[in-house]
mmCIF file of C-alpha atoms and ligand atoms in Angstrom:
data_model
loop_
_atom_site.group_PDB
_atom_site.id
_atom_site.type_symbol
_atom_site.label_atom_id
_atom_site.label_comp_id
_atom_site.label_asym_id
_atom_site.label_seq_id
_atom_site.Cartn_x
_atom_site.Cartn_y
_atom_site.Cartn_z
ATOM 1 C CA UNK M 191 202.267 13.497 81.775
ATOM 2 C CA UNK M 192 201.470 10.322 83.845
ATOM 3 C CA UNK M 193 197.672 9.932 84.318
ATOM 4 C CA UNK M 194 196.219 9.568 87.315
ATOM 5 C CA UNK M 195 192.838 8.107 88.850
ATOM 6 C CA UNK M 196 190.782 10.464 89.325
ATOM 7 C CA UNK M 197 189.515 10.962 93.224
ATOM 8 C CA UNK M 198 185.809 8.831 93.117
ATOM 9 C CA UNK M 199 184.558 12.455 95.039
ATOM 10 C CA UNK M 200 185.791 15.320 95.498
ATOM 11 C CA UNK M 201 184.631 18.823 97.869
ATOM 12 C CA UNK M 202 183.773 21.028 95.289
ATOM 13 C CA UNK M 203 184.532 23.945 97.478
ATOM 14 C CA UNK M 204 187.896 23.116 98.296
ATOM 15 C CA UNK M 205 188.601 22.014 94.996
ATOM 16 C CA UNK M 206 187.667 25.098 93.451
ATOM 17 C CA UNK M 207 189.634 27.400 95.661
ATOM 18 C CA UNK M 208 192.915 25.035 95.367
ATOM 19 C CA UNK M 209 191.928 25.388 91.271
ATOM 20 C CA UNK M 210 193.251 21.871 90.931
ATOM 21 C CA UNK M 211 193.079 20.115 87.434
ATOM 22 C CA UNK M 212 192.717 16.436 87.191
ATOM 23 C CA UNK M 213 193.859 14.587 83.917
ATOM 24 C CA UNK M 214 193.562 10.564 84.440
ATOM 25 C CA UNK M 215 191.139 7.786 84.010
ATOM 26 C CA UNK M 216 188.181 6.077 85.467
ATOM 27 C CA UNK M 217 188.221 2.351 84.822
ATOM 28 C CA UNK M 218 185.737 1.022 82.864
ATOM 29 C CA UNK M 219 184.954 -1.733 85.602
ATOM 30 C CA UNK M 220 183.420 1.196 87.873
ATOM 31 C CA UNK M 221 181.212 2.790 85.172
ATOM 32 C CA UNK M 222 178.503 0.586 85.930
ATOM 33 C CA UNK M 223 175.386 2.332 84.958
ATOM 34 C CA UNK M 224 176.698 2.782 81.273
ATOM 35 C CA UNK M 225 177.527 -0.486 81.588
ATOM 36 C CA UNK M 226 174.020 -1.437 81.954
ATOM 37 C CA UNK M 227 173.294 1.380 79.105
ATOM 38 C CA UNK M 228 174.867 -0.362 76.386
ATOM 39 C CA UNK M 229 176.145 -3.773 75.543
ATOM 40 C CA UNK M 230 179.509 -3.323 77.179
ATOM 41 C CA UNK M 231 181.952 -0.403 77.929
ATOM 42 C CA UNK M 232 184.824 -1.357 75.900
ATOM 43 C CA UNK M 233 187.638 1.451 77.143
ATOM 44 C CA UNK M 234 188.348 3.035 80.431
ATOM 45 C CA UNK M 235 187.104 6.479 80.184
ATOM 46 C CA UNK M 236 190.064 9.304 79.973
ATOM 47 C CA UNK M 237 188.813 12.401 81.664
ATOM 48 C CA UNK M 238 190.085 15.714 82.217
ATOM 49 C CA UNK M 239 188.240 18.102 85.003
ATOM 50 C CA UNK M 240 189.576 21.380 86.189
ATOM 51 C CA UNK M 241 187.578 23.094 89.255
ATOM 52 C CA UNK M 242 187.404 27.131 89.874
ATOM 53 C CA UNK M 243 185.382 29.482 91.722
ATOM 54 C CA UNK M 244 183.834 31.943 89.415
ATOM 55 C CA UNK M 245 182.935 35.842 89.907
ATOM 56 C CA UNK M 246 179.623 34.578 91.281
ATOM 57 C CA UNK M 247 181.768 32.625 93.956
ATOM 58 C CA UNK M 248 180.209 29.417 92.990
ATOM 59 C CA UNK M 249 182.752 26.259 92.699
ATOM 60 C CA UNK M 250 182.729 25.272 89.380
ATOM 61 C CA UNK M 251 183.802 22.055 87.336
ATOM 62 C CA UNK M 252 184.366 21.710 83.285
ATOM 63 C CA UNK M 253 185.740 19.015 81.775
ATOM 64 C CA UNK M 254 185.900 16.368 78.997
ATOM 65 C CA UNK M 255 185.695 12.866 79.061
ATOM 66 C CA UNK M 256 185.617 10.077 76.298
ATOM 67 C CA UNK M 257 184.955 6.332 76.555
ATOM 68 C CA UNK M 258 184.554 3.737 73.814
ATOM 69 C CA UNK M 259 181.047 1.923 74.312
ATOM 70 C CA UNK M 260 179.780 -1.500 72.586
ATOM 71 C CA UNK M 261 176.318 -0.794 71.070
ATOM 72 C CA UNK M 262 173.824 -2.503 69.308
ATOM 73 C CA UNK M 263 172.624 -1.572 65.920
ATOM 74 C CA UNK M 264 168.779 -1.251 65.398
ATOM 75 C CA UNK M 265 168.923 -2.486 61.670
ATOM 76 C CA UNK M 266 170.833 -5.203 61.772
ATOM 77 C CA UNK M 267 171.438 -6.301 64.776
ATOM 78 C CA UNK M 268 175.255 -6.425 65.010
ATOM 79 C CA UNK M 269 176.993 -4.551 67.683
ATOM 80 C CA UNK M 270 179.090 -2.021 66.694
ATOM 81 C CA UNK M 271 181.856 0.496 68.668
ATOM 82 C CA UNK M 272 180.841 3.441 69.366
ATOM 83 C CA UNK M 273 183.047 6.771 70.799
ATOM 84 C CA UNK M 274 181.501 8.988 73.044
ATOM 85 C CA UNK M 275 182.687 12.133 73.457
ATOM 86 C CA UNK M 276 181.443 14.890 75.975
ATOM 87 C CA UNK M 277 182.515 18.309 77.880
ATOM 88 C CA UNK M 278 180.855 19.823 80.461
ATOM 89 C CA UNK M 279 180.449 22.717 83.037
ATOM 90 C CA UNK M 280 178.673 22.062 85.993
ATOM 91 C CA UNK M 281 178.155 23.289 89.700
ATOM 92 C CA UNK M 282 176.685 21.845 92.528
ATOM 93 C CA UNK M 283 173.322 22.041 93.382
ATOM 94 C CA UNK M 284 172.656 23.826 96.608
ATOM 95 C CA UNK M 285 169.149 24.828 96.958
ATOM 96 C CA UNK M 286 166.287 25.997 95.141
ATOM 97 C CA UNK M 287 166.758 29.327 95.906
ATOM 98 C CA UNK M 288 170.286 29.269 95.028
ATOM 99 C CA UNK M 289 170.032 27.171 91.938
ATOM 100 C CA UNK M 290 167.383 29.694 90.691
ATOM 101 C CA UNK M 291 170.345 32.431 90.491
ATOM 102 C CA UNK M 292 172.850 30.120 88.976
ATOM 103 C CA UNK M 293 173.670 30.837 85.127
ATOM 104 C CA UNK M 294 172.074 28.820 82.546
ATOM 105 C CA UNK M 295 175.551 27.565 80.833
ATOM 106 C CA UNK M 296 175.890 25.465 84.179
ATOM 107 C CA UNK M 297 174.559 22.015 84.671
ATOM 108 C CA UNK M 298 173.803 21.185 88.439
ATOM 109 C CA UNK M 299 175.066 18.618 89.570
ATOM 110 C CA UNK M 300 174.010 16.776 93.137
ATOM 111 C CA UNK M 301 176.201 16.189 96.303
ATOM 112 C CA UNK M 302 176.208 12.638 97.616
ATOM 113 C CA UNK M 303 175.358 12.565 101.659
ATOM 114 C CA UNK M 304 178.960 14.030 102.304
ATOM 115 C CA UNK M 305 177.979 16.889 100.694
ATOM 116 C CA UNK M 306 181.080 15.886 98.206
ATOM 117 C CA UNK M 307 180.496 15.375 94.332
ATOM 118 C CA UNK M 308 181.006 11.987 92.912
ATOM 119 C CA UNK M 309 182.795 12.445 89.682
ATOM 120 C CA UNK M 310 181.929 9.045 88.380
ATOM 121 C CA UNK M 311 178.243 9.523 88.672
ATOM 122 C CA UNK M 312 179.064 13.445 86.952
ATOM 123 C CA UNK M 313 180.876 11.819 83.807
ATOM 124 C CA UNK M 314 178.811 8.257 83.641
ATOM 125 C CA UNK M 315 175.188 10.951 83.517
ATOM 126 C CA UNK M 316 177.248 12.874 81.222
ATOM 127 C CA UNK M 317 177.713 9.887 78.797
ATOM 128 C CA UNK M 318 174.196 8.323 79.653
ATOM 129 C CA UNK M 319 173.120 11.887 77.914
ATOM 130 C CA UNK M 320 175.046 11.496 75.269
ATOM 131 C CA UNK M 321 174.174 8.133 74.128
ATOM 132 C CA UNK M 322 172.591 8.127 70.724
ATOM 133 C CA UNK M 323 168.806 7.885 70.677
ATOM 134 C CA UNK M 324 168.631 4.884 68.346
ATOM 135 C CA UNK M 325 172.167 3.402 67.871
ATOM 136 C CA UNK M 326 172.677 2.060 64.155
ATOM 137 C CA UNK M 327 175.577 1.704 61.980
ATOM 138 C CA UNK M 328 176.596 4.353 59.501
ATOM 139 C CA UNK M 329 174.989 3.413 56.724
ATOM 140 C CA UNK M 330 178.501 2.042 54.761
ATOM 141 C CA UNK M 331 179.077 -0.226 57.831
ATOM 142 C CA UNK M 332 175.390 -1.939 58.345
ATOM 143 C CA UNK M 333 174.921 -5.683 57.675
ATOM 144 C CA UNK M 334 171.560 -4.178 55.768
ATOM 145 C CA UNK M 335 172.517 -2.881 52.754
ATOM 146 C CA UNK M 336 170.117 -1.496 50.525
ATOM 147 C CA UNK M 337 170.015 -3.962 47.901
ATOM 148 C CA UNK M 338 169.077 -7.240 50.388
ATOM 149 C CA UNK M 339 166.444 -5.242 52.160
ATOM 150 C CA UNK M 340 163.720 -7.572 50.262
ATOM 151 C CA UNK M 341 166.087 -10.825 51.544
ATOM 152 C CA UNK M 342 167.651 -9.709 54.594
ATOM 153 C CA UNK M 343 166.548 -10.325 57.753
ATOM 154 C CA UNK M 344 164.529 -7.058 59.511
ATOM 155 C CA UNK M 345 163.437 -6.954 62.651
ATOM 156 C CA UNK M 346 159.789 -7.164 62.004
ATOM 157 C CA UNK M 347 158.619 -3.482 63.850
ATOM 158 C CA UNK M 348 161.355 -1.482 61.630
ATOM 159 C CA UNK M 349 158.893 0.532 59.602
ATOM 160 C CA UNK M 350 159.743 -0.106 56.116
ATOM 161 C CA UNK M 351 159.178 2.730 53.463
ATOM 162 C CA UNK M 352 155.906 1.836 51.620
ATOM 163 C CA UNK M 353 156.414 1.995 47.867
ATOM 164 C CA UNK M 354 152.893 3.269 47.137
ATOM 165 C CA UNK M 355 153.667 6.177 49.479
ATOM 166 C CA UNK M 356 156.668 7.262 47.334
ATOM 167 C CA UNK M 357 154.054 7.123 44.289
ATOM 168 C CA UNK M 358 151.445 9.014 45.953
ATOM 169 C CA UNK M 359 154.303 11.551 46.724
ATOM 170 C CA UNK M 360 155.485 11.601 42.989
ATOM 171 C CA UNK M 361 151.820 12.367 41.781
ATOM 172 C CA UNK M 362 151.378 15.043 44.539
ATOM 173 C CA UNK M 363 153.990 17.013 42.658
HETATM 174 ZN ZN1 ZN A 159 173.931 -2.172 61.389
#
């Protein structure tokens, strides 16, 4: 099937009662704020989206999306490629009142000023989210290997593990 860009926004509403599915791409180039997350977005992001209304009659959007990001390892410094991977179910966000009945499996998701959802913003928070907390190699892959942890060069605020603290440990048993 030949992907597609996706629509930047899209009326929910509509959307949901047409049931359309979307399968295409959003250009890394326009996924600017996890741009600014990480060192560099090194993929355009493939996405997949399909819209109903559910028995609640609220419009509804799953999907997946994946992007390959550039990140920078804590330990040692080097940056490293990392795939993100996310699905999602969200609806929009109407009102308090409304958003207090919606089902908790549902993320809410804002309307810009059109009252439309933009589907770049939905995916880009969506891999903001998933973003590892502190990004570091695995451990098979780091420039610091165990044995030149004495040598090698750490970043002075890594807490190292304090020898006497494995001792104390040992003698607590
Ligand atoms: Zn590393």
């Amino acid at each position: 099937m030949q992907k597609v860009k996706l629509p930047r926004t899209v009326d929910a509403f509509q959307t949901a009662q047409r049931r359309l599915d979307y399968d295409g791409i959003i250009q890394s180039n326009i996924l600017k704020r996890l741009a600014e997350s990480t060192v560099d977005v090194k993929s355009d992001a493939e996405v997949t989206m399909s819209f109903k209304v559910d028995e609640q009659r609220l419009a509804v959007i799953s999907g997946k999306a994946n992007v390959t990001v550039l990140l920078e390892c804590q330990r040692c410094n080097e940056n490293f490629e990392h795939h993100l991977n996310v699905s999602f179910k969200c609806t929009p966000f109407l009102s308090e009142e409304k958003a207090a009945l919606i089902p908790e499996e549902y993320e809410l998701v804002d309307l810009n000023e059109m009252g439309e959802v933009d589907l770049v913003e939905l995916v880009t928070d969506e891999f903001i989210l998933a973003l590892p907390q502190v990004a570091m190699h695995d451990i098979k892959d780091c420039q610091v290997k165990s044995n030149n942890l004495v040598f090698g060069e750490i970043p002075e605020e890594e807490e190292k593990p304090n020898p006497f603290d494995v001792l104390k440990s040992l003698k607590q048993q």
